[in-house]
């Protein structure tokens, strides 16, 4: 299912249904199940994508050029704040695999993992960090490809927040492997506030320990192309994973978020919520939410939701939830996706209380993101996220374009 | 002393078959301190009158004038009308996800007054008004109308009426869906606003029930897009006994 709220653009699915292209149909056979998708550390297992592949069909692959070729030599500048007890070291990639890092699931991740040295962030068992681990990754060159594999190992019963703050200009393929110990409580925040020329392809995996709580929060505001895949598997029963995302795409930006929750273990939970706003010509966002409940994952409770708010004409949001269920012995499974414009009734209500149209729109957008933003654990990052969204809104031309526009909102939505 | 003056108002809505006229020449004057009840059968255009005055974009004014203290209301945007002193308590208040009641009230008050309310008195005023309307204090932190019951939504509308202190308030079927206890609370809230601010009230209703608690000075019977009969409180009593049948027959004849 593809949700497109821009009527001026053709919808791929419609074209394909109306007039079958035998050449592409013969060349491409989609996986029957997400479980069949290749996962490997061997670069040869992933051909360079051409754009027709299921996992790449929304991504502007032609613009990725050298980033998908192995052997990149560039480096980002690391600026770290490490609370007491937390260490950062370098380990050989063979050791990263022995630690249990999950294998890459696409070409970008496999080249990111195809490096000799892996950075290991180690959080000791039973550590209760009162300050987050802050890692600023700063680029200064958008022409030099960079490949990087980072492992975050959190010991049993520890509690920590790890922030990856991405800044500057870069062409960056990244694999982050989070290994959470039993009964740990780990939050990973990935903030993408790149410059306009940056390309960032990321796979953030978590292997969630027994009875562990894991949160992954994406905040994607900057960059030319950002594609962040947040994946979860469970190392034992009782795991609880929450994947959250906030994104705001301007003209010319492609911001893509994918998640795959692999319920491979009984009695685990997952909750996925991504919310995005779009404005400006050719602003494009993609959300693909895959959840697989395997036959052995009895007692699973999962829900995924994506909401997109289209602020101006010419923007496009694709939203595809996929839920596969192989056992009926579950607590719950559901998904919802909706993409729409401003709700005229909401705006009328606010305006009828004296609030000017611009301010009413800002209030609605702020409110739209509020439930996700408030789950960001650091006050300074919440404030930063709110301020950044305000800044995006301040540059919006919708106020001028939409004044006295009283057409009914277009909604392309589906609830399941 | 304020006056809302409606003269010869005609309004149409856009339909698939072209514009359809809903209001066919409404004349009505509401002054401070007065309570006017507009009563009429379903589909007579009562709510259209309310939304047209508030400026809902769905309705197109095709003729007539609406002025508030001589100012041309129809030339104002929706928010300007509110800042000029008009208030519409809606029949179906709208949910605004992620915007808390306290933030909403403060933002609206700031917009209406042109400056932020003084924090200490404002917090006290809000608490007092909420207590009077038996609104749980925790509602301040809830999102506007989200998950509110029908009665809670209506009380929240009257809370705004009390805090925003408009010159003229239009209450669109504020009584609909309320049980008798909730109706009393809401009516008390309206009466309190009348006492404190001398607000002019245009009360739109289908049933006479609410008029036992909010005493109208004038009753207007609204049928087929216009006022067909006017009188005092006794007209409402007569409508309660006889219903709208005789007007409907007259209108369709």
Coordinates of N, CA and C in Angstrom, one line a residue, chain B residues 14-210:
Chain B
X14 N -22.1 25.8 -0.9 CA -21.8 25.1 -2.1 C -22.2 23.7 -2.1
X15 N -23.0 23.2 -3.0 CA -23.3 21.8 -3.1 C -22.9 21.3 -4.5
X16 N -23.0 20.0 -4.7 CA -22.7 19.4 -6.0 C -23.6 20.0 -7.1
X17 N -24.8 20.3 -6.7 CA -25.8 20.9 -7.7 C -25.7 22.4 -7.8
X18 N -24.6 23.0 -7.3 CA -24.5 24.4 -7.3 C -24.8 25.0 -6.0
X19 N -24.8 26.3 -5.8 CA -25.1 27.0 -4.5 C -26.5 26.8 -4.1
X20 N -26.6 26.5 -2.8 CA -28.0 26.3 -2.2 C -28.2 27.4 -1.1
X21 N -29.2 28.1 -1.3 CA -29.5 29.2 -0.3 C -30.1 28.6 1.0
X22 N -29.4 29.0 2.1 CA -29.9 28.4 3.4 C -30.5 29.5 4.2
X23 N -29.9 30.7 4.3 CA -30.5 31.8 5.0 C -31.2 32.7 3.9
X24 N -32.4 33.1 4.2 CA -33.2 33.9 3.2 C -33.6 35.2 3.7
X25 N -32.7 36.0 4.3 CA -33.0 37.3 4.8 C -33.3 37.3 6.3
X26 N -32.2 37.4 7.1 CA -32.4 37.4 8.5 C -32.1 38.8 9.1
X27 N -33.1 39.2 9.9 CA -32.9 40.5 10.6 C -33.0 40.2 12.1
X28 N -31.9 40.7 12.8 CA -31.9 40.4 14.2 C -30.9 41.4 14.8
X29 N -31.2 41.9 16.0 CA -30.3 42.8 16.7 C -30.2 42.3 18.2
X30 N -28.9 42.0 18.6 CA -28.6 41.6 19.9 C -27.8 42.6 20.6
X31 N -28.2 43.1 21.7 CA -27.5 44.1 22.5 C -27.0 43.5 23.8
X32 N -26.0 44.1 24.4 CA -25.4 43.7 25.6 C -26.5 43.4 26.6
X33 N -26.4 42.4 27.4 CA -27.3 42.1 28.5 C -28.6 41.4 28.0
X34 N -28.8 41.4 26.7 CA -30.0 40.7 26.2 C -29.7 39.2 25.9
X35 N -30.7 38.4 26.1 CA -30.7 37.0 25.7 C -31.8 36.7 24.7
X36 N -31.3 36.4 23.5 CA -32.2 36.0 22.4 C -32.2 34.5 22.2
X37 N -33.3 33.9 22.2 CA -33.4 32.5 21.8 C -33.8 32.3 20.4
X38 N -33.1 31.5 19.6 CA -33.5 31.2 18.3 C -33.9 29.8 18.3
X39 N -35.2 29.5 18.0 CA -35.7 28.2 18.1 C -36.3 27.8 16.7
X40 N -36.1 26.5 16.4 CA -36.6 26.1 15.1 C -36.3 24.6 14.9
X41 N -37.0 24.1 13.9 CA -36.8 22.6 13.6 C -35.5 22.4 13.0
X42 N -35.1 21.1 13.0 CA -33.8 20.7 12.4 C -33.8 21.1 10.9
X43 N -32.7 21.6 10.5 CA -32.6 21.9 9.0 C -33.1 23.3 8.7
X44 N -33.5 24.1 9.7 CA -34.1 25.4 9.4 C -33.0 26.4 9.1
X45 N -31.7 26.1 9.4 CA -30.7 27.1 9.1 C -30.1 27.8 10.3
X46 N -30.5 27.3 11.5 CA -30.1 27.9 12.8 C -28.6 27.9 12.9
X47 N -28.0 26.7 12.7 CA -26.5 26.6 12.8 C -25.8 27.4 11.7
X48 N -26.4 27.4 10.6 CA -25.8 28.2 9.5 C -25.7 29.7 9.9
X49 N -26.7 30.2 10.6 CA -26.7 31.5 11.0 C -25.5 31.7 12.0
X50 N -25.3 30.8 12.9 CA -24.2 30.9 13.9 C -22.9 30.8 13.2
X51 N -22.7 29.9 12.3 CA -21.4 29.7 11.6 C -21.1 30.9 10.7
X52 N -22.1 31.4 10.1 CA -21.9 32.6 9.2 C -21.5 33.8 9.9
X53 N -22.0 34.0 11.1 CA -21.6 35.2 11.9 C -20.2 35.0 12.3
X54 N -19.8 33.7 12.6 CA -18.4 33.5 13.1 C -17.4 33.5 11.9
X55 N -17.9 33.3 10.7 CA -17.1 33.4 9.5 C -16.6 32.0 9.0
X56 N -17.3 31.0 9.2 CA -16.9 29.7 8.7 C -16.8 29.7 7.1
X57 N -15.6 29.3 6.6 CA -15.4 29.4 5.1 C -16.4 28.6 4.3
X58 N -17.1 27.7 4.9 CA -18.0 26.8 4.1 C -19.2 27.6 3.6
X59 N -19.5 28.7 4.3 CA -20.8 29.5 4.0 C -20.4 30.8 3.3
X60 N -21.2 31.0 2.2 CA -21.0 32.2 1.4 C -22.1 33.2 1.7
X61 N -21.7 34.4 2.2 CA -22.7 35.4 2.4 C -23.1 36.0 1.0
X62 N -24.3 36.0 0.6 CA -24.7 36.5 -0.7 C -25.4 37.9 -0.6
X63 N -25.8 38.3 0.6 CA -26.4 39.6 0.7 C -26.6 39.9 2.2
X64 N -26.9 41.2 2.5 CA -27.2 41.7 3.8 C -25.9 42.1 4.5
X65 N -26.1 42.5 5.8 CA -25.0 43.0 6.5 C -25.0 42.5 7.9
X66 N -23.8 42.4 8.5 CA -23.6 42.0 10.0 C -22.6 43.0 10.5
X67 N -23.1 43.8 11.5 CA -22.1 44.7 12.1 C -22.1 44.5 13.7
X68 N -21.0 44.8 14.2 CA -20.8 44.8 15.7 C -20.4 46.2 16.1
X69 N -21.2 46.9 16.8 CA -21.0 48.3 17.1 C -20.6 49.1 15.9
X70 N -21.3 48.8 14.8 CA -21.1 49.6 13.6 C -20.0 49.1 12.7
X71 N -19.1 48.2 13.2 CA -18.0 47.6 12.4 C -18.5 46.5 11.5
X72 N -18.0 46.4 10.3 CA -18.5 45.4 9.3 C -17.9 44.1 9.7
X73 N -18.6 43.2 10.3 CA -18.1 41.9 10.7 C -17.8 41.0 9.5
X74 N -18.6 41.2 8.4 CA -18.4 40.3 7.3 C -17.1 40.6 6.5
X75 N -16.5 41.7 6.8 CA -15.2 42.0 6.2 C -14.0 41.5 7.0
X76 N -14.4 41.0 8.2 CA -13.3 40.5 9.0 C -13.0 39.0 8.8
X77 N -11.7 38.6 9.1 CA -11.4 37.2 9.1 C -12.0 36.6 10.4
X78 N -11.9 35.3 10.4 CA -12.5 34.6 11.6 C -11.9 35.0 12.9
X79 N -10.5 35.1 12.9 CA -9.9 35.5 14.2 C -10.2 37.0 14.5
X80 N -10.3 37.8 13.5 CA -10.6 39.2 13.8 C -12.0 39.4 14.4
X81 N -12.9 38.6 13.9 CA -14.3 38.6 14.5 C -14.2 38.3 16.0
X82 N -13.4 37.3 16.3 CA -13.3 36.9 17.7 C -12.7 38.0 18.5
X83 N -11.7 38.7 17.9 CA -11.0 39.7 18.7 C -11.9 41.0 18.8
X84 N -12.8 41.1 17.8 CA -13.8 42.2 17.9 C -14.8 42.0 19.0
X85 N -14.9 40.8 19.5 CA -15.8 40.5 20.6 C -16.9 39.5 20.4
X86 N -16.8 38.7 19.3 CA -17.8 37.7 19.0 C -17.3 36.3 19.5
X87 N -18.2 35.5 20.0 CA -17.8 34.2 20.4 C -18.8 33.2 20.0
X88 N -18.4 32.0 19.5 CA -19.3 31.0 19.1 C -19.0 29.7 19.9
X89 N -20.0 29.3 20.8 CA -19.8 28.0 21.4 C -20.4 27.0 20.5
X90 N -19.5 26.1 20.1 CA -19.9 25.2 19.0 C -20.7 24.0 19.5
X91 N -21.5 23.5 18.6 CA -22.3 22.3 18.9 C -21.4 21.1 18.9
X92 N -20.4 21.1 18.0 CA -19.5 20.0 18.0 C -18.0 20.5 18.1
X93 N -17.6 20.8 19.4 CA -16.2 21.4 19.5 C -15.2 20.4 19.0
X94 N -14.1 21.0 18.4 CA -13.1 20.3 17.6 C -12.0 19.8 18.5
X95 N -11.5 18.6 18.3 CA -10.3 18.1 19.0 C -9.1 18.7 18.4
X96 N -8.1 19.1 19.2 CA -6.9 19.7 18.7 C -5.7 18.9 19.4
X97 N -5.3 17.8 18.8 CA -4.3 16.9 19.4 C -3.0 17.6 19.8
X98 N -2.5 17.3 20.9 CA -1.2 17.9 21.3 C -1.2 19.3 21.8
X99 N -2.4 19.9 21.8 CA -2.5 21.3 22.4 C -3.3 21.2 23.7
X100 N -2.6 21.5 24.8 CA -3.3 21.4 26.1 C -4.3 22.5 26.3
X101 N -5.3 22.2 27.1 CA -6.3 23.2 27.4 C -5.7 24.5 28.0
X102 N -4.7 24.3 28.9 CA -4.2 25.5 29.5 C -3.4 26.4 28.4
X103 N -2.7 25.7 27.6 CA -1.9 26.4 26.5 C -2.9 27.1 25.5
X104 N -4.0 26.4 25.2 CA -5.0 26.9 24.3 C -5.7 28.1 24.9
X105 N -6.1 28.0 26.1 CA -6.8 29.1 26.8 C -5.9 30.4 26.9
X106 N -4.6 30.1 27.2 CA -3.7 31.3 27.4 C -3.4 31.9 26.0
X107 N -3.3 31.1 25.0 CA -3.0 31.6 23.6 C -4.2 32.4 23.1
X108 N -5.4 31.9 23.4 CA -6.6 32.6 22.9 C -6.8 33.9 23.7
X109 N -6.6 33.8 25.0 CA -6.7 35.0 25.8 C -5.7 36.1 25.4
X110 N -4.5 35.7 25.1 CA -3.5 36.6 24.7 C -3.9 37.2 23.3
X111 N -4.4 36.4 22.4 CA -4.8 36.9 21.1 C -6.0 37.9 21.3
X112 N -6.9 37.6 22.1 CA -8.1 38.4 22.2 C -7.8 39.8 22.9
X113 N -6.9 39.7 23.9 CA -6.6 40.9 24.7 C -5.4 41.7 24.0
X114 N -4.7 41.1 23.1 CA -3.6 41.7 22.5 C -2.3 41.7 23.4
X115 N -2.4 41.1 24.5 CA -1.3 41.0 25.4 C -1.5 39.8 26.3
X116 N -0.4 39.2 26.8 CA -0.5 38.0 27.6 C -1.2 38.4 29.0
X117 N -2.0 37.6 29.5 CA -2.7 37.9 30.8 C -1.6 37.8 31.9
X118 N -1.8 38.6 32.9 CA -0.9 38.5 34.1 C -1.0 37.1 34.7
X119 N 0.1 36.5 34.8 CA 0.2 35.1 35.2 C -0.6 34.7 36.4
X120 N -0.4 35.5 37.5 CA -1.0 35.1 38.8 C -2.5 35.2 38.7
X121 N -3.0 36.3 38.3 CA -4.5 36.4 38.2 C -5.1 35.4 37.2
X122 N -4.4 35.2 36.1 CA -4.9 34.3 35.1 C -5.1 32.9 35.6
X123 N -4.0 32.4 36.3 CA -4.1 31.1 36.8 C -5.3 30.9 37.8
X124 N -5.4 32.0 38.6 CA -6.5 32.0 39.6 C -7.9 32.0 38.9
X125 N -8.0 32.9 37.9 CA -9.2 33.0 37.1 C -9.6 31.6 36.5
X126 N -8.6 31.0 35.9 CA -8.9 29.7 35.2 C -9.3 28.7 36.2
X127 N -8.6 28.6 37.3 CA -9.0 27.6 38.4 C -10.4 27.8 38.9
X128 N -10.7 29.1 39.1 CA -12.0 29.4 39.6 C -13.1 29.1 38.6
X129 N -12.9 29.5 37.4 CA -13.9 29.2 36.4 C -14.1 27.7 36.2
X130 N -13.0 26.9 36.2 CA -13.1 25.5 36.1 C -13.8 24.9 37.2
X131 N -13.6 25.4 38.4 CA -14.3 24.9 39.6 C -15.8 25.1 39.5
X132 N -16.1 26.3 39.1 CA -17.6 26.7 38.9 C -18.3 25.8 38.0
X133 N -17.5 25.4 36.9 CA -18.1 24.5 35.9 C -17.9 23.0 36.2
X134 N -17.4 22.8 37.4 CA -17.1 21.4 37.8 C -16.3 20.6 36.8
X135 N -15.3 21.4 36.4 CA -14.3 20.7 35.5 C -13.1 20.3 36.3
X136 N -12.7 19.1 36.2 CA -11.6 18.6 37.0 C -10.3 19.3 36.6
X137 N -9.6 19.8 37.6 CA -8.3 20.6 37.4 C -7.4 19.9 36.4
X138 N -7.4 18.5 36.4 CA -6.5 17.8 35.5 C -6.8 18.1 34.0
X139 N -8.0 18.6 33.7 CA -8.3 18.9 32.3 C -7.4 20.0 31.7
X140 N -6.8 20.8 32.6 CA -5.9 21.8 32.1 C -4.7 21.2 31.3
X141 N -4.3 20.0 31.7 CA -3.2 19.4 31.1 C -3.6 18.4 29.9
X142 N -4.9 18.3 29.7 CA -5.3 17.4 28.7 C -5.4 18.2 27.3
X143 N -5.4 17.4 26.3 CA -5.4 18.1 24.9 C -6.9 18.5 24.7
X144 N -7.0 19.6 24.0 CA -8.2 20.3 23.7 C -9.3 19.3 23.1
X145 N -10.3 19.1 23.9 CA -11.5 18.3 23.5 C -11.2 16.8 23.2
X146 N -9.9 16.4 23.4 CA -9.5 15.0 23.0 C -10.0 14.1 24.1
X147 N -10.9 13.2 23.8 CA -11.4 12.2 24.8 C -12.4 12.8 25.7
X148 N -12.8 14.1 25.5 CA -13.8 14.7 26.3 C -15.2 14.0 26.0
X149 N -16.0 13.9 27.1 CA -17.4 13.5 26.8 C -18.1 14.6 26.2
X150 N -19.3 14.4 25.7 CA -20.1 15.5 25.2 C -20.3 16.6 26.2
X151 N -20.6 16.2 27.4 CA -20.9 17.2 28.4 C -19.6 18.0 28.8
X152 N -18.5 17.3 28.8 CA -17.2 18.0 29.1 C -16.8 19.0 28.0
X153 N -17.1 18.6 26.7 CA -16.9 19.5 25.6 C -17.7 20.8 25.8
X154 N -18.9 20.7 26.2 CA -19.8 21.8 26.3 C -19.4 22.7 27.5
X155 N -19.0 22.1 28.5 CA -18.5 22.9 29.7 C -17.2 23.6 29.3
X156 N -16.4 22.9 28.5 CA -15.2 23.6 28.1 C -15.5 24.8 27.2
X157 N -16.5 24.7 26.4 CA -16.9 25.9 25.6 C -17.3 27.1 26.5
X158 N -18.1 26.7 27.5 CA -18.6 27.8 28.4 C -17.4 28.3 29.3
X159 N -16.5 27.5 29.6 CA -15.3 28.0 30.3 C -14.6 29.1 29.4
X160 N -14.5 28.8 28.1 CA -13.9 29.8 27.2 C -14.8 31.1 27.2
X161 N -16.1 30.9 27.2 CA -17.0 32.1 27.2 C -16.7 32.9 28.4
X162 N -16.5 32.3 29.6 CA -16.2 33.0 30.8 C -14.9 33.7 30.8
X163 N -13.9 33.1 30.2 CA -12.5 33.6 30.3 C -12.2 34.6 29.2
X164 N -12.8 34.4 28.1 CA -12.5 35.3 26.9 C -13.4 36.6 27.0
X165 N -14.5 36.5 27.7 CA -15.3 37.7 27.9 C -15.7 38.4 26.6
X166 N -16.4 37.8 25.8 CA -16.9 38.4 24.5 C -18.0 39.4 24.8
X167 N -18.2 40.2 23.8 CA -19.4 41.2 23.8 C -20.7 40.5 23.5
X168 N -20.6 39.6 22.5 CA -21.8 38.9 22.1 C -21.4 37.4 21.9
X169 N -22.1 36.5 22.5 CA -21.8 35.1 22.4 C -23.0 34.4 21.7
X170 N -22.6 33.5 20.8 CA -23.6 32.7 20.1 C -23.4 31.3 20.6
X171 N -24.5 30.7 21.2 CA -24.4 29.4 21.7 C -25.2 28.4 20.8
X172 N -24.5 27.6 20.0 CA -25.1 26.8 19.1 C -25.5 25.4 19.7
X173 N -26.7 25.2 20.0 CA -27.2 24.0 20.6 C -26.3 23.5 21.7
X174 N -26.0 24.4 22.6 CA -25.1 24.1 23.7 C -25.8 23.0 24.6
X175 N -27.1 23.0 24.5 CA -27.9 22.0 25.4 C -27.9 20.6 24.8
X176 N -27.6 20.5 23.5 CA -27.8 19.1 22.9 C -26.8 18.1 23.6
X177 N -27.4 17.0 23.8 CA -26.6 15.9 24.4 C -26.3 16.0 25.9
X178 N -26.9 17.0 26.6 CA -26.6 17.1 28.0 C -27.6 16.5 28.8
X179 N -27.2 15.8 29.9 CA -28.2 15.4 30.8 C -28.6 16.5 31.7
X180 N -29.6 16.4 32.6 CA -30.1 17.5 33.3 C -29.1 18.2 34.2
X181 N -28.2 17.3 34.8 CA -27.2 17.9 35.7 C -26.2 18.8 35.0
X182 N -25.8 18.2 33.8 CA -24.8 19.0 33.0 C -25.5 20.2 32.5
X183 N -26.7 20.1 32.1 CA -27.4 21.3 31.6 C -27.5 22.4 32.6
X184 N -27.7 22.1 33.8 CA -27.8 23.1 34.9 C -26.4 23.7 35.1
X185 N -25.4 22.9 35.1 CA -24.0 23.5 35.2 C -23.7 24.5 34.1
X186 N -24.0 24.0 32.9 CA -23.7 24.9 31.7 C -24.6 26.1 31.8
X187 N -25.8 26.0 32.1 CA -26.7 27.2 32.2 C -26.2 28.1 33.3
X188 N -25.8 27.6 34.4 CA -25.3 28.4 35.5 C -24.1 29.2 35.0
X189 N -23.2 28.5 34.2 CA -22.0 29.2 33.7 C -22.4 30.3 32.7
X190 N -23.4 30.1 31.9 CA -23.8 31.2 31.0 C -24.4 32.3 31.8
X191 N -25.2 32.0 32.8 CA -25.8 33.1 33.6 C -24.8 33.9 34.3
X192 N -23.8 33.2 34.8 CA -22.7 33.9 35.5 C -22.0 34.8 34.6
X193 N -21.7 34.4 33.4 CA -21.1 35.2 32.4 C -21.9 36.5 32.1
X194 N -23.3 36.2 32.0 CA -24.2 37.4 31.8 C -24.1 38.4 32.9
X195 N -24.1 37.9 34.1 CA -24.0 38.7 35.3 C -22.7 39.5 35.4
X196 N -21.6 38.8 35.1 CA -20.3 39.5 35.3 C -19.9 40.4 34.1
X197 N -20.3 40.0 32.9 CA -19.8 40.8 31.8 C -20.9 41.4 30.9
X198 N -22.2 41.2 31.3 CA -23.3 41.7 30.6 C -23.3 41.3 29.1
X199 N -22.7 40.1 28.8 CA -22.6 39.6 27.5 C -24.0 39.5 26.8
X200 N -24.1 39.9 25.6 CA -25.3 39.6 24.8 C -25.3 38.2 24.4
X201 N -26.4 37.5 24.5 CA -26.4 36.0 24.2 C -27.4 35.7 23.0
X202 N -26.9 35.0 22.1 CA -27.8 34.5 21.0 C -27.8 32.9 21.2
X203 N -28.9 32.4 21.7 CA -28.9 31.0 22.1 C -29.8 30.2 21.1
X204 N -29.1 29.4 20.4 CA -29.8 28.6 19.4 C -30.1 27.2 19.9
X205 N -31.4 26.9 19.8 CA -31.8 25.6 20.4 C -33.0 25.0 19.7
X206 N -33.1 23.7 19.8 CA -34.2 23.0 19.2 C -35.3 22.8 20.3
X207 N -34.9 22.7 21.5 CA -35.8 22.4 22.6 C -35.9 23.5 23.6
X208 N -37.0 23.6 24.3 CA -37.2 24.7 25.2 C -36.6 24.4 26.6
X209 N -36.1 23.2 26.7 CA -35.6 22.8 28.0 C -34.6 23.8 28.6
X210 N -33.6 24.2 27.8 CA -32.5 25.1 28.4 C -33.1 26.4 28.8

